[in-house]
């Protein structure tokens, strides 16, 4: 018999048959991550690792904060971090097709993240700057920053 079911409905009625762990692979050159782990873009990753740590700490510190301003700041921090983490930037730097643009985008997102994080940590958020960030990078309006807790 054929019937319609959502993925959740199917999983609720069919036990797991097999668990797997996919191997790391990519569409990049030679099928592995060399394009993204290259000397030309290696400078990005220490900055991203620090930003992830700062994001997690801010999310944990404000987990119980229900103020609208804190929610806005944490959402924007998460947006800037996600945008800085875009694999497109490292790819474009490595291939050289838009190296300057990709470098600028990476630095701009990290710069806005760090400036906003520092303001938030000092309990002195420049709301004009926050509004500008929200206007400039307004994707994911319902982004759940609590994933970083």
mmCIF file of C-alpha atoms in Angstrom:
data_model
loop_
_atom_site.group_PDB
_atom_site.id
_atom_site.type_symbol
_atom_site.label_atom_id
_atom_site.label_comp_id
_atom_site.label_asym_id
_atom_site.label_seq_id
_atom_site.Cartn_x
_atom_site.Cartn_y
_atom_site.Cartn_z
ATOM 1 C CA UNK A 1 0.000 0.000 0.000
ATOM 2 C CA UNK A 2 1.115 3.491 -0.821
ATOM 3 C CA UNK A 3 0.263 6.349 1.510
ATOM 4 C CA UNK A 4 1.439 9.868 2.184
ATOM 5 C CA UNK A 5 3.550 10.481 5.261
ATOM 6 C CA UNK A 6 5.759 13.215 6.563
ATOM 7 C CA UNK A 7 9.341 12.270 7.408
ATOM 8 C CA UNK A 8 8.456 12.493 11.109
ATOM 9 C CA UNK A 9 5.477 10.178 10.680
ATOM 10 C CA UNK A 10 7.582 7.665 8.762
ATOM 11 C CA UNK A 11 10.338 7.680 11.372
ATOM 12 C CA UNK A 12 7.805 7.254 14.173
ATOM 13 C CA UNK A 13 6.518 4.016 12.634
ATOM 14 C CA UNK A 14 9.765 2.563 11.242
ATOM 15 C CA UNK A 15 12.638 1.834 13.609
ATOM 16 C CA UNK A 16 16.185 2.686 12.620
ATOM 17 C CA UNK A 17 17.513 0.053 10.267
ATOM 18 C CA UNK A 18 21.075 1.194 9.943
ATOM 19 C CA UNK A 19 23.173 4.026 11.367
ATOM 20 C CA UNK A 20 26.030 5.451 9.360
ATOM 21 C CA UNK A 21 28.576 8.220 9.646
ATOM 22 C CA UNK A 22 29.293 9.879 6.312
ATOM 23 C CA UNK A 23 32.915 10.406 5.376
ATOM 24 C CA UNK A 24 34.191 13.925 4.901
ATOM 25 C CA UNK A 25 34.019 14.800 1.234
ATOM 26 C CA UNK A 26 33.395 17.805 -0.931
ATOM 27 C CA UNK A 27 32.710 18.928 -4.452
ATOM 28 C CA UNK A 28 36.012 20.820 -4.254
ATOM 29 C CA UNK A 29 39.095 19.947 -6.222
ATOM 30 C CA UNK A 30 40.173 16.316 -5.679
ATOM 31 C CA UNK A 31 37.136 15.622 -3.481
ATOM 32 C CA UNK A 32 38.624 16.699 -0.183
ATOM 33 C CA UNK A 33 38.935 19.934 1.766
ATOM 34 C CA UNK A 34 42.251 21.218 0.409
ATOM 35 C CA UNK A 35 40.605 24.240 -1.212
ATOM 36 C CA UNK A 36 39.366 25.409 2.193
ATOM 37 C CA UNK A 37 42.472 24.367 4.140
ATOM 38 C CA UNK A 38 45.062 26.221 2.149
ATOM 39 C CA UNK A 39 47.829 28.599 3.206
ATOM 40 C CA UNK A 40 46.092 31.399 1.313
ATOM 41 C CA UNK A 41 43.056 31.280 3.603
ATOM 42 C CA UNK A 42 44.493 29.731 6.781
ATOM 43 C CA UNK A 43 44.428 33.131 8.501
ATOM 44 C CA UNK A 44 40.605 32.999 8.633
ATOM 45 C CA UNK A 45 40.205 30.011 10.934
ATOM 46 C CA UNK A 46 41.841 31.240 14.157
ATOM 47 C CA UNK A 47 39.568 34.309 13.992
ATOM 48 C CA UNK A 48 36.499 32.146 13.405
ATOM 49 C CA UNK A 49 37.407 29.837 16.300
ATOM 50 C CA UNK A 50 37.705 32.815 18.658
ATOM 51 C CA UNK A 51 34.382 34.214 17.419
ATOM 52 C CA UNK A 52 32.629 30.867 17.964
ATOM 53 C CA UNK A 53 33.984 30.749 21.515
ATOM 54 C CA UNK A 54 32.864 34.327 22.178
ATOM 55 C CA UNK A 55 29.418 33.600 20.720
ATOM 56 C CA UNK A 56 28.967 30.530 22.911
ATOM 57 C CA UNK A 57 30.065 32.415 26.013
ATOM 58 C CA UNK A 58 27.697 35.318 25.279
ATOM 59 C CA UNK A 59 24.801 32.929 24.624
ATOM 60 C CA UNK A 60 25.420 31.065 27.888
ATOM 61 C CA UNK A 61 25.848 34.285 29.866
ATOM 62 C CA UNK A 62 22.545 35.677 28.556
ATOM 63 C CA UNK A 63 20.548 32.436 28.362
ATOM 64 C CA UNK A 64 17.997 33.740 30.869
ATOM 65 C CA UNK A 65 17.984 37.344 29.624
ATOM 66 C CA UNK A 66 14.567 38.039 28.140
ATOM 67 C CA UNK A 67 15.182 41.648 27.136
ATOM 68 C CA UNK A 68 14.386 42.495 23.519
ATOM 69 C CA UNK A 69 17.759 44.241 23.145
ATOM 70 C CA UNK A 70 19.711 41.166 24.267
ATOM 71 C CA UNK A 71 17.721 39.013 21.860
ATOM 72 C CA UNK A 72 18.450 41.391 18.979
ATOM 73 C CA UNK A 73 22.155 41.562 19.787
ATOM 74 C CA UNK A 74 22.528 37.801 20.130
ATOM 75 C CA UNK A 75 20.652 37.196 16.874
ATOM 76 C CA UNK A 76 22.887 39.673 15.079
ATOM 77 C CA UNK A 77 26.027 38.175 16.590
ATOM 78 C CA UNK A 78 24.914 34.777 15.311
ATOM 79 C CA UNK A 79 24.166 36.239 11.850
ATOM 80 C CA UNK A 80 27.560 37.900 11.572
ATOM 81 C CA UNK A 81 29.267 34.709 12.709
ATOM 82 C CA UNK A 82 27.401 32.548 10.202
ATOM 83 C CA UNK A 83 28.175 34.990 7.419
ATOM 84 C CA UNK A 84 31.861 35.114 8.389
ATOM 85 C CA UNK A 85 31.922 31.300 8.344
ATOM 86 C CA UNK A 86 30.636 31.064 4.778
ATOM 87 C CA UNK A 87 32.852 28.635 2.920
ATOM 88 C CA UNK A 88 32.519 30.819 -0.165
ATOM 89 C CA UNK A 89 35.011 33.324 1.245
ATOM 90 C CA UNK A 90 37.826 30.809 1.740
ATOM 91 C CA UNK A 91 37.039 29.264 -1.653
ATOM 92 C CA UNK A 92 37.200 32.614 -3.435
ATOM 93 C CA UNK A 93 40.432 33.516 -1.658
ATOM 94 C CA UNK A 94 42.074 30.224 -2.655
ATOM 95 C CA UNK A 95 40.955 30.333 -6.270
ATOM 96 C CA UNK A 96 41.778 34.023 -6.581
ATOM 97 C CA UNK A 97 38.558 34.714 -8.497
ATOM 98 C CA UNK A 98 37.425 37.372 -6.008
ATOM 99 C CA UNK A 99 40.156 37.368 -3.386
ATOM 100 C CA UNK A 100 39.828 41.024 -2.356
ATOM 101 C CA UNK A 101 36.037 40.849 -2.133
ATOM 102 C CA UNK A 102 36.072 37.625 -0.113
ATOM 103 C CA UNK A 103 38.756 38.950 2.220
ATOM 104 C CA UNK A 104 36.754 42.134 2.770
ATOM 105 C CA UNK A 105 33.546 40.225 3.459
ATOM 106 C CA UNK A 106 35.270 37.960 5.967
ATOM 107 C CA UNK A 107 36.896 40.896 7.756
ATOM 108 C CA UNK A 108 33.698 42.978 7.678
ATOM 109 C CA UNK A 109 31.587 40.251 9.286
ATOM 110 C CA UNK A 110 34.240 39.493 11.889
ATOM 111 C CA UNK A 111 34.665 43.210 12.555
ATOM 112 C CA UNK A 112 30.953 43.765 13.100
ATOM 113 C CA UNK A 113 30.765 40.630 15.240
ATOM 114 C CA UNK A 114 33.648 41.768 17.456
ATOM 115 C CA UNK A 115 32.466 45.361 17.768
ATOM 116 C CA UNK A 116 28.942 44.309 18.708
ATOM 117 C CA UNK A 117 30.218 41.600 21.062
ATOM 118 C CA UNK A 118 32.504 44.065 22.845
ATOM 119 C CA UNK A 119 29.674 46.582 23.233
ATOM 120 C CA UNK A 120 27.370 43.885 24.565
ATOM 121 C CA UNK A 121 29.985 42.607 27.020
ATOM 122 C CA UNK A 122 30.488 46.174 28.278
ATOM 123 C CA UNK A 123 26.706 46.596 28.605
ATOM 124 C CA UNK A 124 26.864 49.607 26.273
ATOM 125 C CA UNK A 125 25.268 48.649 22.952
ATOM 126 C CA UNK A 126 25.239 51.355 20.293
ATOM 127 C CA UNK A 127 21.700 50.820 19.038
ATOM 128 C CA UNK A 128 22.357 52.824 15.869
ATOM 129 C CA UNK A 129 25.217 50.458 15.041
ATOM 130 C CA UNK A 130 22.992 47.465 15.857
ATOM 131 C CA UNK A 131 20.223 48.794 13.583
ATOM 132 C CA UNK A 132 22.758 49.313 10.804
ATOM 133 C CA UNK A 133 23.985 45.722 11.197
ATOM 134 C CA UNK A 134 20.419 44.406 11.219
ATOM 135 C CA UNK A 135 19.636 46.382 8.067
ATOM 136 C CA UNK A 136 22.838 45.348 6.283
ATOM 137 C CA UNK A 137 22.707 41.648 7.198
ATOM 138 C CA UNK A 138 19.057 40.869 7.814
ATOM 139 C CA UNK A 139 18.806 37.263 6.708
ATOM 140 C CA UNK A 140 17.546 34.559 9.068
ATOM 141 C CA UNK A 141 15.064 36.792 10.944
ATOM 142 C CA UNK A 142 14.131 33.953 13.296
ATOM 143 C CA UNK A 143 17.667 32.741 13.934
ATOM 144 C CA UNK A 144 17.819 30.888 17.246
ATOM 145 C CA UNK A 145 20.982 32.065 18.982
ATOM 146 C CA UNK A 146 20.337 29.562 21.783
ATOM 147 C CA UNK A 147 21.905 26.851 19.612
ATOM 148 C CA UNK A 148 25.211 28.347 20.722
ATOM 149 C CA UNK A 149 24.548 27.657 24.421
#
